[in-house]
Tab-separated table of N, CA, C and O in Angstrom:
chain	number	residue	atom	x	y	z
A	32	MET	N	-0.398	14.491	-9.608
A	32	MET	CA	-0.860	13.195	-9.940
A	32	MET	C	0.393	12.456	-10.579
A	32	MET	O	0.554	11.261	-10.291
A	33	LYS	N	1.169	13.209	-11.392
A	33	LYS	CA	2.296	12.546	-12.014
A	33	LYS	C	3.357	12.113	-10.978
A	33	LYS	O	3.992	11.102	-11.022
A	34	ARG	N	3.521	12.970	-9.922
A	34	ARG	CA	4.449	12.674	-8.881
A	34	ARG	C	4.044	11.364	-8.052
A	34	ARG	O	4.855	10.605	-7.720
A	35	LEU	N	2.757	11.278	-7.878
A	35	LEU	CA	2.211	10.126	-7.178
A	35	LEU	C	2.445	8.833	-7.956
A	35	LEU	O	2.950	7.832	-7.392
A	36	ILE	N	2.185	8.902	-9.241
A	36	ILE	CA	2.454	7.718	-10.052
A	36	ILE	C	3.964	7.438	-10.093
A	36	ILE	O	4.324	6.247	-10.029
A	37	ALA	N	4.834	8.440	-10.183
A	37	ALA	CA	6.234	8.230	-10.246
A	37	ALA	C	6.663	7.603	-8.909
A	37	ALA	O	7.553	6.696	-8.862
A	38	ALA	N	6.116	8.127	-7.806
A	38	ALA	CA	6.552	7.572	-6.475
A	38	ALA	C	6.092	6.131	-6.367
A	38	ALA	O	6.886	5.344	-5.809
A	39	LEU	N	4.929	5.803	-6.753
A	39	LEU	CA	4.468	4.465	-6.739
A	39	LEU	C	5.269	3.494	-7.572
A	39	LEU	O	5.575	2.390	-7.262
A	40	LEU	N	5.722	4.037	-8.789
A	40	LEU	CA	6.541	3.226	-9.651
A	40	LEU	C	7.881	2.974	-9.069
A	40	LEU	O	8.378	1.876	-9.090
A	41	VAL	N	8.444	3.996	-8.416
A	41	VAL	CA	9.755	3.813	-7.836
A	41	VAL	C	9.670	2.892	-6.658
A	41	VAL	O	10.555	1.991	-6.491
A	42	THR	N	8.596	2.981	-5.907
A	42	THR	CA	8.459	2.059	-4.726
A	42	THR	C	8.301	0.630	-5.243
A	42	THR	O	8.857	-0.304	-4.649
A	43	ALA	N	7.509	0.421	-6.312
A	43	ALA	CA	7.394	-0.908	-6.850
A	43	ALA	C	8.694	-1.508	-7.339
A	43	ALA	O	9.020	-2.639	-7.143
A	44	LEU	N	9.469	-0.673	-7.999
A	44	LEU	CA	10.778	-1.073	-8.491
A	44	LEU	C	11.729	-1.392	-7.377
A	44	LEU	O	12.481	-2.383	-7.428
A	45	LEU	N	11.755	-0.596	-6.361
A	45	LEU	CA	12.618	-0.884	-5.188
A	45	LEU	C	12.220	-2.119	-4.502
A	45	LEU	O	13.047	-2.909	-4.038
A	46	ALA	N	10.927	-2.385	-4.437
A	46	ALA	CA	10.492	-3.565	-3.801
A	46	ALA	C	10.827	-4.825	-4.549
A	46	ALA	O	11.175	-5.846	-4.053
A	47	ALA	N	10.838	-4.619	-5.905
A	47	ALA	CA	11.182	-5.747	-6.768
A	47	ALA	C	12.678	-6.093	-6.647
A	47	ALA	O	13.094	-7.175	-6.889
A	48	CYS	N	13.512	-5.068	-6.389
A	48	CYS	CA	14.911	-5.213	-6.216
A	48	CYS	C	15.342	-5.564	-4.872
A	48	CYS	O	16.586	-5.606	-4.550
A	49	SER	N	14.502	-5.887	-3.987
A	49	SER	CA	14.771	-6.229	-2.573
A	49	SER	C	15.680	-7.429	-2.546
A	49	SER	O	15.501	-8.364	-3.320
A	50	SER	N	16.594	-7.459	-1.595
A	50	SER	CA	17.554	-8.531	-1.486
A	50	SER	C	16.936	-9.743	-0.769
A	50	SER	O	17.517	-10.820	-0.881
A	51	HIS	N	15.791	-9.643	-0.199
A	51	HIS	CA	15.184	-10.788	0.359
A	51	HIS	C	13.713	-10.880	-0.095
A	51	HIS	O	13.134	-9.920	-0.520
A	52	THR	N	13.182	-12.056	-0.019
A	52	THR	CA	11.805	-12.325	-0.523
A	52	THR	C	10.915	-12.755	0.616
A	52	THR	O	10.444	-13.892	0.575
A	53	GLU	N	10.789	-11.915	1.526
A	53	GLU	CA	9.996	-12.214	2.779
A	53	GLU	C	8.484	-11.954	2.416
A	53	GLU	O	8.118	-10.809	1.977
A	54	VAL	N	7.658	-12.961	2.579
A	54	VAL	CA	6.236	-12.759	2.257
A	54	VAL	C	5.506	-12.816	3.586
A	54	VAL	O	5.584	-13.812	4.304
A	55	THR	N	4.841	-11.745	3.920
A	55	THR	CA	4.067	-11.696	5.120
A	55	THR	C	2.657	-11.348	4.813
A	55	THR	O	2.348	-10.666	3.902
A	56	THR	N	1.762	-11.863	5.639
A	56	THR	CA	0.383	-11.535	5.502
A	56	THR	C	-0.071	-10.776	6.742
A	56	THR	O	0.117	-11.329	7.860
A	57	ALA	N	-0.481	-9.613	6.615
A	57	ALA	CA	-0.970	-8.785	7.746
A	57	ALA	C	-2.440	-8.569	7.622
A	57	ALA	O	-2.989	-8.651	6.528
A	58	SER	N	-3.049	-8.257	8.692
A	58	SER	CA	-4.489	-8.033	8.628
A	58	SER	C	-4.853	-6.850	7.799
A	58	SER	O	-5.938	-6.825	7.189
A	59	SER	N	-3.954	-5.876	7.669
A	59	SER	CA	-4.304	-4.743	6.767
A	59	SER	C	-4.154	-5.063	5.285
A	59	SER	O	-4.707	-4.401	4.484
A	60	ALA	N	-3.429	-6.186	4.967
A	60	ALA	CA	-3.259	-6.575	3.610
A	60	ALA	C	-4.308	-7.557	3.069
A	60	ALA	O	-4.360	-7.912	1.936
A	61	THR	N	-5.160	-7.982	3.994
A	61	THR	CA	-6.238	-8.879	3.588
A	61	THR	C	-7.359	-8.160	2.865
A	61	THR	O	-7.641	-6.986	3.223
A	62	PRO	N	-7.988	-8.775	1.972
A	62	PRO	CA	-9.022	-8.063	1.159
A	62	PRO	C	-10.183	-7.679	2.089
A	62	PRO	O	-10.515	-8.369	3.045
A	63	ALA	N	-10.767	-6.551	1.736
A	63	ALA	CA	-11.904	-6.069	2.537
A	63	ALA	C	-13.061	-7.018	2.199
A	63	ALA	O	-13.279	-7.401	1.063
A	64	PRO	N	-13.914	-7.363	3.153
A	64	PRO	CA	-15.016	-8.206	2.958
A	64	PRO	C	-16.103	-7.488	2.070
A	64	PRO	O	-16.203	-6.251	2.031
A	65	ALA	N	-16.984	-8.307	1.439
A	65	ALA	CA	-18.020	-7.731	0.595
A	65	ALA	C	-18.943	-6.859	1.366
A	65	ALA	O	-19.599	-6.054	0.811
A	66	THR	N	-19.054	-7.109	2.630
A	66	THR	CA	-20.008	-6.309	3.445
A	66	THR	C	-19.592	-4.881	3.592
A	66	THR	O	-20.427	-4.018	3.905
A	67	THR	N	-18.315	-4.553	3.281
A	67	THR	CA	-17.861	-3.161	3.407
A	67	THR	C	-18.185	-2.447	2.123
A	67	THR	O	-17.945	-1.233	2.018
A	68	ASN	N	-18.724	-3.118	1.110
A	68	ASN	CA	-19.071	-2.470	-0.112
A	68	ASN	C	-20.406	-1.749	0.110
A	68	ASN	O	-21.485	-2.343	-0.016
A	69	THR	N	-20.311	-0.480	0.364
A	69	THR	CA	-21.560	0.316	0.645
A	69	THR	C	-22.433	0.526	-0.563
A	69	THR	O	-23.500	0.915	-0.476
A	70	LEU	N	-21.868	0.197	-1.705
A	70	LEU	CA	-22.630	0.360	-2.963
A	70	LEU	C	-23.194	-0.924	-3.472
A	70	LEU	O	-23.759	-0.986	-4.575
A	71	ALA	N	-23.166	-1.987	-2.619
A	71	ALA	CA	-23.735	-3.281	-3.033
A	71	ALA	C	-25.224	-3.111	-3.247
A	71	ALA	O	-25.963	-2.443	-2.589
A	72	GLY	N	-25.688	-3.803	-4.318
A	72	GLY	CA	-27.050	-3.712	-4.730
A	72	GLY	C	-27.475	-2.521	-5.558
A	72	GLY	O	-28.632	-2.266	-5.822
A	73	THR	N	-26.469	-1.712	-5.876
A	73	THR	CA	-26.686	-0.577	-6.739
A	73	THR	C	-26.008	-0.789	-8.107
A	73	THR	O	-25.143	-1.649	-8.191
A	74	PRO	N	-26.306	0.059	-9.006
A	74	PRO	CA	-25.568	-0.038	-10.338
A	74	PRO	C	-24.129	0.280	-10.175
A	74	PRO	O	-23.326	-0.149	-11.042
A	75	MET	N	-23.677	0.906	-9.061
A	75	MET	CA	-22.261	1.269	-8.865
A	75	MET	C	-21.536	0.204	-8.032
A	75	MET	O	-20.531	0.453	-7.483
A	76	ALA	N	-22.139	-1.029	-7.865
A	76	ALA	CA	-21.561	-2.049	-7.050
A	76	ALA	C	-20.143	-2.434	-7.493
A	76	ALA	O	-19.274	-2.649	-6.683
A	77	ALA	N	-19.940	-2.466	-8.827
A	77	ALA	CA	-18.611	-2.794	-9.356
A	77	ALA	C	-17.576	-1.726	-8.933
A	77	ALA	O	-16.445	-2.029	-8.602
A	78	TYR	N	-18.007	-0.498	-8.907
A	78	TYR	CA	-17.142	0.580	-8.419
A	78	TYR	C	-16.688	0.368	-6.961
A	78	TYR	O	-15.553	0.568	-6.607
A	79	GLY	N	-17.691	-0.018	-6.155
A	79	GLY	CA	-17.433	-0.312	-4.760
A	79	GLY	C	-16.389	-1.372	-4.590
A	79	GLY	O	-15.543	-1.366	-3.701
A	80	THR	N	-16.510	-2.413	-5.348
A	80	THR	CA	-15.555	-3.576	-5.338
A	80	THR	C	-14.180	-3.106	-5.727
A	80	THR	O	-13.120	-3.385	-5.077
A	81	ASP	N	-14.116	-2.292	-6.791
A	81	ASP	CA	-12.838	-1.682	-7.218
A	81	ASP	C	-12.272	-0.851	-6.196
A	81	ASP	O	-11.045	-0.744	-5.966
A	82	LEU	N	-13.083	-0.039	-5.517
A	82	LEU	CA	-12.647	0.903	-4.418
A	82	LEU	C	-12.007	0.003	-3.306
A	82	LEU	O	-10.945	0.424	-2.791
A	83	ASN	N	-12.632	-1.047	-2.954
A	83	ASN	CA	-12.078	-1.923	-1.909
A	83	ASN	C	-10.710	-2.458	-2.354
A	83	ASN	O	-9.815	-2.560	-1.515
A	84	LYS	N	-10.607	-2.863	-3.584
A	84	LYS	CA	-9.322	-3.379	-4.103
A	84	LYS	C	-8.227	-2.294	-3.974
A	84	LYS	O	-7.140	-2.587	-3.587
A	85	ALA	N	-8.612	-1.109	-4.326
A	85	ALA	CA	-7.659	0.020	-4.286
A	85	ALA	C	-7.211	0.332	-2.881
A	85	ALA	O	-6.083	0.602	-2.596
A	86	LYS	N	-8.219	0.214	-1.938
A	86	LYS	CA	-7.859	0.402	-0.534
A	86	LYS	C	-6.918	-0.643	0.002
A	86	LYS	O	-5.963	-0.396	0.744
A	87	ASN	N	-7.112	-1.862	-0.476
A	87	ASN	CA	-6.196	-2.962	-0.123
A	87	ASN	C	-4.789	-2.753	-0.670
A	87	ASN	O	-3.787	-2.966	0.027
A	88	VAL	N	-4.682	-2.265	-1.900
A	88	VAL	CA	-3.374	-1.967	-2.510
A	88	VAL	C	-2.723	-0.842	-1.680
A	88	VAL	O	-1.558	-0.916	-1.430
A	89	GLN	N	-3.504	0.169	-1.314
A	89	GLN	CA	-2.932	1.256	-0.529
A	89	GLN	C	-2.427	0.778	0.833
A	89	GLN	O	-1.338	1.170	1.318
A	90	ASN	N	-3.156	-0.130	1.444
A	90	ASN	CA	-2.653	-0.731	2.679
A	90	ASN	C	-1.339	-1.443	2.576
A	90	ASN	O	-0.492	-1.324	3.389
A	91	VAL	N	-1.213	-2.169	1.424
A	91	VAL	CA	0.024	-2.930	1.251
A	91	VAL	C	1.157	-1.935	1.010
A	91	VAL	O	2.295	-2.082	1.552
A	92	ILE	N	0.901	-0.872	0.274
A	92	ILE	CA	1.955	0.105	-0.037
A	92	ILE	C	2.342	0.861	1.234
A	92	ILE	O	3.551	1.084	1.511
A	93	ASP	N	1.344	1.195	2.127
A	93	ASP	CA	1.632	1.848	3.346
A	93	ASP	C	2.485	0.972	4.250
A	93	ASP	O	3.471	1.442	4.909
A	94	GLN	N	2.128	-0.336	4.291
A	94	GLN	CA	2.880	-1.264	5.126
A	94	GLN	C	4.291	-1.395	4.625
A	94	GLN	O	5.244	-1.391	5.381
A	95	SER	N	4.508	-1.444	3.305
A	95	SER	CA	5.827	-1.491	2.699
A	95	SER	C	6.662	-0.255	3.027
A	95	SER	O	7.825	-0.388	3.363
A	96	ALA	N	6.018	0.852	2.996
A	96	ALA	CA	6.655	2.173	3.292
A	96	ALA	C	7.123	2.213	4.743
A	96	ALA	O	8.201	2.669	5.075
A	97	ARG	N	6.276	1.661	5.642
A	97	ARG	CA	6.690	1.672	7.102
A	97	ARG	C	7.835	0.766	7.252
A	97	ARG	O	8.784	1.047	8.013
A	98	LYS	N	7.876	-0.415	6.603
A	98	LYS	CA	9.008	-1.373	6.743
A	98	LYS	C	10.279	-0.696	6.170
A	98	LYS	O	11.363	-0.873	6.779
A	99	GLN	N	10.155	-0.023	5.081
A	99	GLN	CA	11.280	0.633	4.431
A	99	GLN	C	11.793	1.774	5.353
A	99	GLN	O	13.050	1.883	5.530
A	100	ASP	N	10.947	2.533	5.900
A	100	ASP	CA	11.333	3.578	6.854
A	100	ASP	C	12.114	3.024	8.027
A	100	ASP	O	13.113	3.557	8.465
A	101	ALA	N	11.578	1.903	8.593
A	101	ALA	CA	12.204	1.278	9.768
A	101	ALA	C	13.599	0.795	9.360
A	101	ALA	O	14.527	0.899	10.158
A	102	ALA	N	13.671	0.168	8.140
A	102	ALA	CA	14.991	-0.353	7.707
A	102	ALA	C	15.973	0.733	7.511
A	102	ALA	O	17.191	0.633	7.883
A	103	ILE	N	15.555	1.862	6.998
A	103	ILE	CA	16.455	3.008	6.797
A	103	ILE	C	16.904	3.567	8.135
A	103	ILE	O	18.108	3.848	8.331
A	104	GLU	N	15.950	3.694	9.062
A	104	GLU	CA	16.347	4.243	10.355
A	104	GLU	C	17.329	3.265	11.050
A	104	GLU	O	18.250	3.740	11.749
A	105	ALA	N	17.093	2.002	10.919
A	105	ALA	CA	17.954	1.037	11.578
A	105	ALA	C	19.400	0.998	10.927
A	105	ALA	O	20.355	0.906	11.592
A	106	ALA	N	19.430	1.223	9.640
A	106	ALA	CA	20.668	1.213	8.910
A	106	ALA	C	21.503	2.519	9.208
A	106	ALA	O	22.728	2.482	9.319
A	107	THR	N	20.811	3.591	9.376
A	107	THR	CA	21.501	4.911	9.574
A	107	THR	C	21.695	5.256	11.009
A	107	THR	O	22.490	6.092	11.368
A	108	GLY	N	20.919	4.600	11.837
A	108	GLY	CA	20.994	4.809	13.283
A	108	GLY	C	20.455	6.148	13.704
A	108	GLY	O	20.762	6.681	14.729
A	109	SER	N	19.648	6.801	12.817
A	109	SER	CA	19.108	8.110	13.098
A	109	SER	C	17.672	8.022	13.390
A	109	SER	O	17.016	7.008	13.076
A	110	SER	N	17.102	9.001	13.998
A	110	SER	CA	15.668	9.063	14.290
A	110	SER	C	15.071	10.135	13.476
A	110	SER	O	15.774	11.027	12.932
A	111	SER	N	13.747	10.112	13.394
A	111	SER	CA	13.011	11.123	12.530
A	111	SER	C	12.720	12.408	13.382
A	111	SER	O	11.790	13.122	12.997
A	112	GLY	N	13.474	12.678	14.335
A	112	GLY	CA	13.235	13.835	15.199
A	112	GLY	C	13.554	15.150	14.575
A	112	GLY	O	13.082	16.219	14.960
A	113	GLY	N	14.456	15.140	13.612
A	113	GLY	CA	14.813	16.414	12.951
A	113	GLY	C	16.083	16.988	13.556
A	113	GLY	O	16.710	16.426	14.446
A	114	PRO	N	16.514	18.236	13.129
A	114	PRO	CA	17.794	18.818	13.613
A	114	PRO	C	17.764	19.345	15.005
A	114	PRO	O	16.970	19.705	15.640
């Protein structure tokens, strides 16, 4: 758990230090609609909303990681095929 938090922190810091400020909106970064809250109408509805927010944050982080991987591969000219 500590490694995950550390990795997220490092990713956030690297994103903040980015040399460009490109803002893109992707379908995966859009908030999940309320209809996906399977807990709607129950006492746990707030949890379902928070879960959707967490999924949206994870989508943004995954998208950022893919962009960073592509940038690293383009800069080094290597592929992820291994030795």
